[in-house]
JSON list of C-alpha atoms in Angstrom, two decimals:
[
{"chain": "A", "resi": 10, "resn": "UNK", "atom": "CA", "xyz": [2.38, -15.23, -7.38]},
{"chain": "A", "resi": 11, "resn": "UNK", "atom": "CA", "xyz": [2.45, -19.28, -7.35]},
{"chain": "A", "resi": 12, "resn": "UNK", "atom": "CA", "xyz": [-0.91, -19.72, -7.95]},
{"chain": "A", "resi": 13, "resn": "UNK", "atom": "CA", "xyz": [-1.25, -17.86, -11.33]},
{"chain": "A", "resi": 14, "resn": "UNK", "atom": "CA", "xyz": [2.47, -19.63, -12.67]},
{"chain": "A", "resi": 15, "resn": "UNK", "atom": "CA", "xyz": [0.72, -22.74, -11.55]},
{"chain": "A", "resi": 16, "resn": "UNK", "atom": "CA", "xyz": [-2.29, -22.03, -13.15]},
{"chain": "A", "resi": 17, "resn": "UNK", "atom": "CA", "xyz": [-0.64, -20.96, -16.56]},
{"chain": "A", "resi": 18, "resn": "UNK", "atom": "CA", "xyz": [1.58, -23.97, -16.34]},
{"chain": "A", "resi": 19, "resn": "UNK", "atom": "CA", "xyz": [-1.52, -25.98, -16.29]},
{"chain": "A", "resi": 20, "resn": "UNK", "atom": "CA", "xyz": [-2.99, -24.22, -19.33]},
{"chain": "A", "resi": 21, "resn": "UNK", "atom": "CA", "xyz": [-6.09, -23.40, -17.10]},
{"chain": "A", "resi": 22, "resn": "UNK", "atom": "CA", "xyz": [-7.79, -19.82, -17.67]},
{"chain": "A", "resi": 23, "resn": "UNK", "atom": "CA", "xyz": [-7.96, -17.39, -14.69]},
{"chain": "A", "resi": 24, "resn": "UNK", "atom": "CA", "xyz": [-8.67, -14.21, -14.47]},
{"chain": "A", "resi": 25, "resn": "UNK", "atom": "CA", "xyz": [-6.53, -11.04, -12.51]},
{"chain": "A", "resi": 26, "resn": "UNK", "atom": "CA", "xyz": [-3.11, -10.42, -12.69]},
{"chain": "A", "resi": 27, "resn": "UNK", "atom": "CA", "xyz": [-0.26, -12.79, -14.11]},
{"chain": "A", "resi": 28, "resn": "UNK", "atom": "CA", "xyz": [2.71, -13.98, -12.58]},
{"chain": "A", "resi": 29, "resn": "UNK", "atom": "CA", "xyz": [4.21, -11.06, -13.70]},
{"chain": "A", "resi": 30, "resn": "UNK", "atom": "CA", "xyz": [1.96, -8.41, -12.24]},
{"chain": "A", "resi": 31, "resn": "UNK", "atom": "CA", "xyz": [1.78, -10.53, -8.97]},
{"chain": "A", "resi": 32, "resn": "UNK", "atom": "CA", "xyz": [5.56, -10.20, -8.68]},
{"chain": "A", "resi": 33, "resn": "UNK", "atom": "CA", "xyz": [6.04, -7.11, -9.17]},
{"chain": "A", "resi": 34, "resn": "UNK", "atom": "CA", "xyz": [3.71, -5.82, -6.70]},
{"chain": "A", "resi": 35, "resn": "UNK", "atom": "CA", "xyz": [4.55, -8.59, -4.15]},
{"chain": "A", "resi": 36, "resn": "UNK", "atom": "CA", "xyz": [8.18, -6.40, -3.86]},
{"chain": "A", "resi": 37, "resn": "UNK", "atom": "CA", "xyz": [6.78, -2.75, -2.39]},
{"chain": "A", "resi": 38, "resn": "UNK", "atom": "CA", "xyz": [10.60, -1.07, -3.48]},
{"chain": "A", "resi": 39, "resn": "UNK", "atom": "CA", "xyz": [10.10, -2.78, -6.98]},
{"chain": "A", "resi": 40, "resn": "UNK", "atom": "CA", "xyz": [6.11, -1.86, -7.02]},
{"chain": "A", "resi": 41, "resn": "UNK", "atom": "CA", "xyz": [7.15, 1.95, -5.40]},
{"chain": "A", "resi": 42, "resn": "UNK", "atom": "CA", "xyz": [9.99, 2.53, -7.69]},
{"chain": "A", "resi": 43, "resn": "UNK", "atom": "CA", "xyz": [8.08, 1.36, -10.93]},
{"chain": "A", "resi": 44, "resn": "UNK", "atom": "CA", "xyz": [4.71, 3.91, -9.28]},
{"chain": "A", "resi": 45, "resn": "UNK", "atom": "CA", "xyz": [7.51, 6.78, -9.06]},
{"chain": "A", "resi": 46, "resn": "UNK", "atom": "CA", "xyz": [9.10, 6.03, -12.87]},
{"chain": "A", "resi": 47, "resn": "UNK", "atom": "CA", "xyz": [4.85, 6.70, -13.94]},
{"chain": "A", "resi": 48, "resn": "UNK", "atom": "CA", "xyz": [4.42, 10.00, -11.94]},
{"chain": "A", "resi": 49, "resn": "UNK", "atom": "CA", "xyz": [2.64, 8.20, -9.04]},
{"chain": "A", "resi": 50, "resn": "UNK", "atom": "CA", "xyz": [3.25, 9.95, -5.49]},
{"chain": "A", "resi": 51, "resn": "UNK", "atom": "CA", "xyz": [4.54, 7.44, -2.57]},
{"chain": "A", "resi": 52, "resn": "UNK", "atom": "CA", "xyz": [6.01, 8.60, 0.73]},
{"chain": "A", "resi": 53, "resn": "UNK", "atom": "CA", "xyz": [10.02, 8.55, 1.15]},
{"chain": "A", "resi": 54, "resn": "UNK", "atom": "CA", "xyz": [11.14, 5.00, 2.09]},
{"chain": "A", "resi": 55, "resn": "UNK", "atom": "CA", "xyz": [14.41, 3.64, 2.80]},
{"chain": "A", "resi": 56, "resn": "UNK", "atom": "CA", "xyz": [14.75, -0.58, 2.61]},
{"chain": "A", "resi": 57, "resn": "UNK", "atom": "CA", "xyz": [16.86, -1.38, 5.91]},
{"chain": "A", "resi": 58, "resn": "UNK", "atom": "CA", "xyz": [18.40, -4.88, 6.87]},
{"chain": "A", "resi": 59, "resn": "UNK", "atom": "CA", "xyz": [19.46, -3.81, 10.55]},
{"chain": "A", "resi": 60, "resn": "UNK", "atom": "CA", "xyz": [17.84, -1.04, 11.79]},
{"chain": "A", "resi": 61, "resn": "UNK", "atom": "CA", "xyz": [21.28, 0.92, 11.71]},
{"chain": "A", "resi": 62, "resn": "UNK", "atom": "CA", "xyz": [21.01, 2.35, 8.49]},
{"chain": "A", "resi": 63, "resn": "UNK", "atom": "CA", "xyz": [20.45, 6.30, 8.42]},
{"chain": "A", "resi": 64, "resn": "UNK", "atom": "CA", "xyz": [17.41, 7.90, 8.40]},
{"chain": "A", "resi": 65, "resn": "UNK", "atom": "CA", "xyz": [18.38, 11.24, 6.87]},
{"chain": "A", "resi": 66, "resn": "UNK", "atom": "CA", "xyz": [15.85, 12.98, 4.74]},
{"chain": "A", "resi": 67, "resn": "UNK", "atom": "CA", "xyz": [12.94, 10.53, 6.37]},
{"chain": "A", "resi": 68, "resn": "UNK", "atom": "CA", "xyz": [10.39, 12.45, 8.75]},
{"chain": "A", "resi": 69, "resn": "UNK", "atom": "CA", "xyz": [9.01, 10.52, 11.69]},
{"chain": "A", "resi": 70, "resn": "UNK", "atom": "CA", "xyz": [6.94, 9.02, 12.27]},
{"chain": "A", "resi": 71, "resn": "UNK", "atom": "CA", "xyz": [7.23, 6.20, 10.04]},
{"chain": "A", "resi": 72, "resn": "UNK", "atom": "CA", "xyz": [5.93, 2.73, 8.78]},
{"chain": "A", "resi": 73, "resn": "UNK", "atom": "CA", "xyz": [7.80, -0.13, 9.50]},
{"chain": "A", "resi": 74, "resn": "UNK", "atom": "CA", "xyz": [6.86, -3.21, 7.15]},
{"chain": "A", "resi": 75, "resn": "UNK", "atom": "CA", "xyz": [8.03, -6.27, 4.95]},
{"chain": "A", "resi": 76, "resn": "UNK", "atom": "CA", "xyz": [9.21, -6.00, 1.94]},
{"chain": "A", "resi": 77, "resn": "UNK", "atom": "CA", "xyz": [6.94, -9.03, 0.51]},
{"chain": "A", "resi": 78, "resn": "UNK", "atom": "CA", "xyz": [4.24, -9.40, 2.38]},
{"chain": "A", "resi": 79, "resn": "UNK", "atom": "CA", "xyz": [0.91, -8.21, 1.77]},
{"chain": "A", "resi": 80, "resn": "UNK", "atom": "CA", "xyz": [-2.50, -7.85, 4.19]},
{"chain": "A", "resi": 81, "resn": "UNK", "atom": "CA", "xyz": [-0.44, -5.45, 6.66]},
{"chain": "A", "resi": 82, "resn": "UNK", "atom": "CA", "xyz": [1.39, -8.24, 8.09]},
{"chain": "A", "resi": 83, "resn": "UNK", "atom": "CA", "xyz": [4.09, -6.76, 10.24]},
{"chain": "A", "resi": 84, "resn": "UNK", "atom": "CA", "xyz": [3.08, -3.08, 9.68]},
{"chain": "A", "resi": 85, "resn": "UNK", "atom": "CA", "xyz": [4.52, -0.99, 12.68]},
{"chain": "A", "resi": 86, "resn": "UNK", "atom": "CA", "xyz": [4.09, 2.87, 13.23]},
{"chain": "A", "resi": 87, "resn": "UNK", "atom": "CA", "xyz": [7.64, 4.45, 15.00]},
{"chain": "A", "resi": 88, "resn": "UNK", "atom": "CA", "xyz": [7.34, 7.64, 16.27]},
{"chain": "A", "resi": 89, "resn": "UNK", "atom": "CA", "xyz": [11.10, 8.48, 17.05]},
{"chain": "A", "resi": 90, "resn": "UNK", "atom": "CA", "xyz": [14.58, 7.08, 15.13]},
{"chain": "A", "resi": 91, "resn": "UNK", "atom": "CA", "xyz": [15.41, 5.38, 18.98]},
{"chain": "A", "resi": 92, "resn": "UNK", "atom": "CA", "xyz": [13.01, 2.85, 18.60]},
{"chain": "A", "resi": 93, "resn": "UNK", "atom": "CA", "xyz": [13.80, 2.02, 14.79]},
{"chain": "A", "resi": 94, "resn": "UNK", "atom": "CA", "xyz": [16.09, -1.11, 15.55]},
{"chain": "A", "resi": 95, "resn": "UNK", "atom": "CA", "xyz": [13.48, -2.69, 17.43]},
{"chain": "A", "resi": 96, "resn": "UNK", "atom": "CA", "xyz": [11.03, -2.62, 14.92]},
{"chain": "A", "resi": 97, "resn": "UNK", "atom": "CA", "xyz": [13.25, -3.38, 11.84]},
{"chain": "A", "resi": 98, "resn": "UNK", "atom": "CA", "xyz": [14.83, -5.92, 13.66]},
{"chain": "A", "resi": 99, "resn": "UNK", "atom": "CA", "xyz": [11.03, -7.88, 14.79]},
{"chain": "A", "resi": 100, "resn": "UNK", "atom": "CA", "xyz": [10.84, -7.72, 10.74]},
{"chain": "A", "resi": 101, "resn": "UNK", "atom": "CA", "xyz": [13.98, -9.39, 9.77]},
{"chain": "A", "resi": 102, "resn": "UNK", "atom": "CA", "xyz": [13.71, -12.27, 12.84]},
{"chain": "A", "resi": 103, "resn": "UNK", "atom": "CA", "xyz": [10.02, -12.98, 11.92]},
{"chain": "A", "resi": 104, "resn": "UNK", "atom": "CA", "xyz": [9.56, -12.47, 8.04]},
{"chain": "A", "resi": 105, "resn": "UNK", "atom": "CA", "xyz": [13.38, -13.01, 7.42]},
{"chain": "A", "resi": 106, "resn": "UNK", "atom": "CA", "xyz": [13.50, -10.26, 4.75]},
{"chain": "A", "resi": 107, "resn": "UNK", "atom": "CA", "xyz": [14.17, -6.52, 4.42]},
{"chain": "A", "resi": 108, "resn": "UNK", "atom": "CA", "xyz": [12.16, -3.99, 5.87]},
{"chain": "A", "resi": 109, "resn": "UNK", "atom": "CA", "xyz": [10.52, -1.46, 4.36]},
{"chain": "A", "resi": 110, "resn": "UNK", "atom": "CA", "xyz": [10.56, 2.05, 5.82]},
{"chain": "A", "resi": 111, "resn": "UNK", "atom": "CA", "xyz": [8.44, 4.85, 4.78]},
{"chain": "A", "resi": 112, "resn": "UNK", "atom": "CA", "xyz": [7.17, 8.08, 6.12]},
{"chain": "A", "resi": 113, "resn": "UNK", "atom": "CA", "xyz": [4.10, 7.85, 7.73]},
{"chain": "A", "resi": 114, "resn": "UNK", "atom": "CA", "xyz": [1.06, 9.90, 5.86]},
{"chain": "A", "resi": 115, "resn": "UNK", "atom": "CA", "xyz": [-1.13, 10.99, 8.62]},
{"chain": "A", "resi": 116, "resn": "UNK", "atom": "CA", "xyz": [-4.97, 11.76, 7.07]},
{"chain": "A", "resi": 117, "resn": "UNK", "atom": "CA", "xyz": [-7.39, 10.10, 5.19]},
{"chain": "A", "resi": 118, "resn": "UNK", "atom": "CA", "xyz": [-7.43, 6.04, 4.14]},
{"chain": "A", "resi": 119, "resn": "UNK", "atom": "CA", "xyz": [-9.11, 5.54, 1.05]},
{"chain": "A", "resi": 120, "resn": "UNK", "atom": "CA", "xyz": [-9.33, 2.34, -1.61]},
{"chain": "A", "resi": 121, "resn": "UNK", "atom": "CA", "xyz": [-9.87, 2.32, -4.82]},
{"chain": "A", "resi": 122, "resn": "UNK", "atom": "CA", "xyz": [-10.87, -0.63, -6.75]},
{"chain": "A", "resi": 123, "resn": "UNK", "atom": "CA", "xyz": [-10.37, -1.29, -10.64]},
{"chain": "A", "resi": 124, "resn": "UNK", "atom": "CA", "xyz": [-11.81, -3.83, -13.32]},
{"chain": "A", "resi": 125, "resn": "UNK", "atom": "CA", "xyz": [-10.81, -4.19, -16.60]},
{"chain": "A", "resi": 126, "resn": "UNK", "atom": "CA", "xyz": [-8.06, -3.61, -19.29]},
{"chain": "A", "resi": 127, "resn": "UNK", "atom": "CA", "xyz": [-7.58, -1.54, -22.03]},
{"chain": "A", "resi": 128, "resn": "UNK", "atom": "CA", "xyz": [-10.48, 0.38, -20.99]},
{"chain": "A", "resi": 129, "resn": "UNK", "atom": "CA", "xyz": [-10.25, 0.57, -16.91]},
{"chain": "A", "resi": 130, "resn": "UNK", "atom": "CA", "xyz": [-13.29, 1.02, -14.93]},
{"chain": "A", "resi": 131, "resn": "UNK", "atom": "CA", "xyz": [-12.77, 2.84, -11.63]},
{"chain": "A", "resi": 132, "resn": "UNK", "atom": "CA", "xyz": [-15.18, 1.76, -8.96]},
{"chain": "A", "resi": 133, "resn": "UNK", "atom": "CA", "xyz": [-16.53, 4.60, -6.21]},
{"chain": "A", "resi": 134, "resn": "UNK", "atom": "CA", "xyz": [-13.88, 5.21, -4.15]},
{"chain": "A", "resi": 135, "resn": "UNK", "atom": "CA", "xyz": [-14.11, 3.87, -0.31]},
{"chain": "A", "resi": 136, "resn": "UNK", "atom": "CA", "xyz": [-13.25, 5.44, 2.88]},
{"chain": "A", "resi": 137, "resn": "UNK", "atom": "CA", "xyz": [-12.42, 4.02, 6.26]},
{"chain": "A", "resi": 138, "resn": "UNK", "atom": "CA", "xyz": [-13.47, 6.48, 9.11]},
{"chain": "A", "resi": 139, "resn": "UNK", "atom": "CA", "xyz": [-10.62, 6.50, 11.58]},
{"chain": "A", "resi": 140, "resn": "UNK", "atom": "CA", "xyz": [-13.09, 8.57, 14.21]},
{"chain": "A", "resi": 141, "resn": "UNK", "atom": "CA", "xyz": [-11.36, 10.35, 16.68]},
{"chain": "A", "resi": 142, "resn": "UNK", "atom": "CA", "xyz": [-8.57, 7.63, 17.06]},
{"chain": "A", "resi": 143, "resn": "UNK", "atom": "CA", "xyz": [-5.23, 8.34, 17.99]},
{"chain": "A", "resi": 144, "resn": "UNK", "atom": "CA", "xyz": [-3.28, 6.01, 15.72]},
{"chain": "A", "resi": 145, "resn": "UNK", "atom": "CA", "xyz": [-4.95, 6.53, 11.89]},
{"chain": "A", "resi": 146, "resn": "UNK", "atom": "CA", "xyz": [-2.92, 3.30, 10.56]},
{"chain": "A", "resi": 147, "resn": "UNK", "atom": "CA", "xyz": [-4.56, -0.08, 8.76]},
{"chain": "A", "resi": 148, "resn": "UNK", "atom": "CA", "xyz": [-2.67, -2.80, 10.83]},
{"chain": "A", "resi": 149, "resn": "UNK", "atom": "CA", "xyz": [-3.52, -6.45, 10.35]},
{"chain": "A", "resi": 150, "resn": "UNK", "atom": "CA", "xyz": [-5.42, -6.48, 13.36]},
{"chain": "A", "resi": 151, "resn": "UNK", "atom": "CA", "xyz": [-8.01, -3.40, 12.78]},
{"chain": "A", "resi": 152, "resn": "UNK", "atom": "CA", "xyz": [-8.46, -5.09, 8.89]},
{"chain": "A", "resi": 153, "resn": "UNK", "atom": "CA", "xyz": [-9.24, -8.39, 10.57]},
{"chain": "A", "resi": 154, "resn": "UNK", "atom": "CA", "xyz": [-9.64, -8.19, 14.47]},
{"chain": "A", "resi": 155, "resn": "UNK", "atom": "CA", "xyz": [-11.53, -4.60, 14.86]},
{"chain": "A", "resi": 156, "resn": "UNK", "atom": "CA", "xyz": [-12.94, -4.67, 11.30]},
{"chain": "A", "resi": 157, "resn": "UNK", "atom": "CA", "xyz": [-16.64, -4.26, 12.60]},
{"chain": "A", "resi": 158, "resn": "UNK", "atom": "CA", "xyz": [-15.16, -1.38, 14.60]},
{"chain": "A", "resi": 159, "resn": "UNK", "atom": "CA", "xyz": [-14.07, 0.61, 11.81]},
{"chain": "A", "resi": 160, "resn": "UNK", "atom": "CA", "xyz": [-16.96, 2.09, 9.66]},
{"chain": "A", "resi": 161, "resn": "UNK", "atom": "CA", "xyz": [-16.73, 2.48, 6.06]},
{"chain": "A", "resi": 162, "resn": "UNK", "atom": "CA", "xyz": [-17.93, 5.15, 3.80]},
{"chain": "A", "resi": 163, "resn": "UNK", "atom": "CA", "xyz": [-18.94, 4.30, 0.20]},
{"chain": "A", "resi": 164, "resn": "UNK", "atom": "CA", "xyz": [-18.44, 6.30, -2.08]},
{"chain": "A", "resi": 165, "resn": "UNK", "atom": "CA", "xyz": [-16.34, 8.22, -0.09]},
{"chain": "A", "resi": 166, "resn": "UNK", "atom": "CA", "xyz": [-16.90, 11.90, 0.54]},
{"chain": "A", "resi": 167, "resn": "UNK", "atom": "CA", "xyz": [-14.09, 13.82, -1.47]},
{"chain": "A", "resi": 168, "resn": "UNK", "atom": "CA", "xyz": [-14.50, 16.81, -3.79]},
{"chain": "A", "resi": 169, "resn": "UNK", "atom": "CA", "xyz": [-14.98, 15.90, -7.59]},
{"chain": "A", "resi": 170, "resn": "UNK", "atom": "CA", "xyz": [-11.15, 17.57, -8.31]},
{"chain": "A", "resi": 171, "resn": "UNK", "atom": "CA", "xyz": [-9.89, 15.18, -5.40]},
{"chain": "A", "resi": 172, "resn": "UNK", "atom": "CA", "xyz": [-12.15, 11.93, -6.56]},
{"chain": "A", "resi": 173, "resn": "UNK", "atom": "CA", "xyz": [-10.97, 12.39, -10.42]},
{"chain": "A", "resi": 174, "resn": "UNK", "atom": "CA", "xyz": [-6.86, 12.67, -9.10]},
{"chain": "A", "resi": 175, "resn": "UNK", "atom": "CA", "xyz": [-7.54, 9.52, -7.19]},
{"chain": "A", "resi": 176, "resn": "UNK", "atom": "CA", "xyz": [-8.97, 7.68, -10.31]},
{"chain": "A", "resi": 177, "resn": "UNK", "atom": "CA", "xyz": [-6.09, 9.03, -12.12]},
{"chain": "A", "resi": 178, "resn": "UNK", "atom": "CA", "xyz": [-3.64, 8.30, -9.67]},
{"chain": "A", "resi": 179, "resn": "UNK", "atom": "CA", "xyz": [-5.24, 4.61, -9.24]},
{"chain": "A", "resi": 180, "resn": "UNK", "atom": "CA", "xyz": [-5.03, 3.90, -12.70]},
{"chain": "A", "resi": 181, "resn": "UNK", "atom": "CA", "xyz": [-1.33, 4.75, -12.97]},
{"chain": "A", "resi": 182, "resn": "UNK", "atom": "CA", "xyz": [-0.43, 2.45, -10.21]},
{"chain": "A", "resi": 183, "resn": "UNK", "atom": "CA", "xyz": [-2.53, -0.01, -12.01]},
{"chain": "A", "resi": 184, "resn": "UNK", "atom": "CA", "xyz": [-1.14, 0.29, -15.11]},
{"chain": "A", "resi": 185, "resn": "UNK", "atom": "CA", "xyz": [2.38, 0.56, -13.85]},
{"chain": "A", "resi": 186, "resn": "UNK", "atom": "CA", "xyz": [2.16, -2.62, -11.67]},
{"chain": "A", "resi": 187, "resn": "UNK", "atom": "CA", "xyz": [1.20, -4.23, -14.68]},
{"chain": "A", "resi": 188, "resn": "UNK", "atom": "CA", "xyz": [-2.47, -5.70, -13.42]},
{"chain": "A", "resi": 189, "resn": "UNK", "atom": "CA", "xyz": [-4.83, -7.57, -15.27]},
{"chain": "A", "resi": 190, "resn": "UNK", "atom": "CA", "xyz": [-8.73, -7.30, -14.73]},
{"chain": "A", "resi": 191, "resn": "UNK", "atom": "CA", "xyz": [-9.08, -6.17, -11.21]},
{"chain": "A", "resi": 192, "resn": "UNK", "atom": "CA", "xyz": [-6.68, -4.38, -8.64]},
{"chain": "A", "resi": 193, "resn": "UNK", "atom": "CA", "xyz": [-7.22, -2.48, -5.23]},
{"chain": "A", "resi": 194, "resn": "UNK", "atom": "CA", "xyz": [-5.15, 0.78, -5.09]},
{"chain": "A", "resi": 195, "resn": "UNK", "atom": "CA", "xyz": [-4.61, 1.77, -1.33]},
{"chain": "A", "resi": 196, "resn": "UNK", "atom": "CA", "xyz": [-4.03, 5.59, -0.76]},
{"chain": "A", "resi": 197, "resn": "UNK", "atom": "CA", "xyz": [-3.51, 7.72, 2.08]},
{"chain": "A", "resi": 198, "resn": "UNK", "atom": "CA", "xyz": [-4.17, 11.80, 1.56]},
{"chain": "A", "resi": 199, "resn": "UNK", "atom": "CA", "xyz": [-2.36, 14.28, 3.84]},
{"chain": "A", "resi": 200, "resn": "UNK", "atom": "CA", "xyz": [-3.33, 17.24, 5.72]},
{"chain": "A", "resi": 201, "resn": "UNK", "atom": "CA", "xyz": [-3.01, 19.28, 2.59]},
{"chain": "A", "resi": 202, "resn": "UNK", "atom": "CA", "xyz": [-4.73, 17.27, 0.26]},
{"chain": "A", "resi": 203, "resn": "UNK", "atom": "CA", "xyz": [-2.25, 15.18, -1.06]},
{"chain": "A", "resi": 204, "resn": "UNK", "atom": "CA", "xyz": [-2.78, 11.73, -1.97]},
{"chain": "A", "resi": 205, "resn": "UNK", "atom": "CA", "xyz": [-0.25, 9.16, -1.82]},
{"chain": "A", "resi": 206, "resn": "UNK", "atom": "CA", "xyz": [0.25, 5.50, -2.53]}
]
């Protein structure tokens, strides 16, 4: 977000999203709600500042995470509501913010990667093979610690009525996070076929 406000303050050119776009995707209940408002499909969340907050209507497991940060910093799978406070609480000592809670979406990872404007180009869409793990969930550490451990599939393997509502679904998200020139949607699909942002 600074670097682009910086950059315009400057006068210099740059290219991808402005300050605008940059903030409004740095804030994931700001980003989700604006996806919702534009038909996009994201998992129930609740933001929590203690842990103590109720659950109700949430399925477990879910994803514990900050509210602003980006790369999976933080990002925490809780199976069962006992050991919510914990993980809420690592969130607000260590990132000192809110923490995002969302039901988990067990199934497929997939990214999809945009370029352009007006006219959007949607890039094949890429898979990350989970194998037989236990825990299907893009932490910090497997992105950057186990990375070579974790094969990817390009394009990725979906049926052509399943690749075209991804492309739709990315360019929604794209559009209604206001990004300029490239983006990266992230998606998870369920058991039933059901993608999700």
């Amino acid at each position: 977000t600074h670097v682009p406000a910086m950059l315009e303050m400057a006068g210099v050119p740059y290219t991808g999203s402005s300050p605008l776009g940059h903030g409004l995707t740095d804030d994931k209940v700001i980003s989700k709600t604006l996806m919702r408002s534009c038909g996009v499909p994201t998992p129930n969340f609740r933001v929590m500042r203690s842990g103590t907050e109720s659950t109700e209507g949430l399925r477990f497991p879910v994803v514990v995470k900050p509210r602003h940060e980006d790369n999976s910093f933080g990002l925490q799978l809780v199976h069962e509501p006992a050991k919510l406070t914990q993980a809420v609480e690592m969130i607000i000592t260590q990132y000192a913010q809110d923490a995002l809670v969302e039901e988990y979406i067990d199934g497929r990872e997939i990214h999809v990667a945009l370029l352009g404007n007006r006219e959007i180009e949607v890039l094949p869409a890429v898979e990350h093979d989970f194998g037989g793990g236990q825990t299907r969930l893009m932490t910090w550490e497997v992105k950057y610690m186990d990375a070579a451990a974790l094969p990817r599939m390009c394009p990725a393997q979906v049926e052509s009525s399943l690749a075209t509502l991804l492309q739709d679904i990315a360019v929604a998200t794209f559009r209604a996070c206001q990004c300029r020139d490239y983006a990266r949607v992230d998606l998870r699909i369920d058991r039933s076929g059901q993608p999700f942002v």
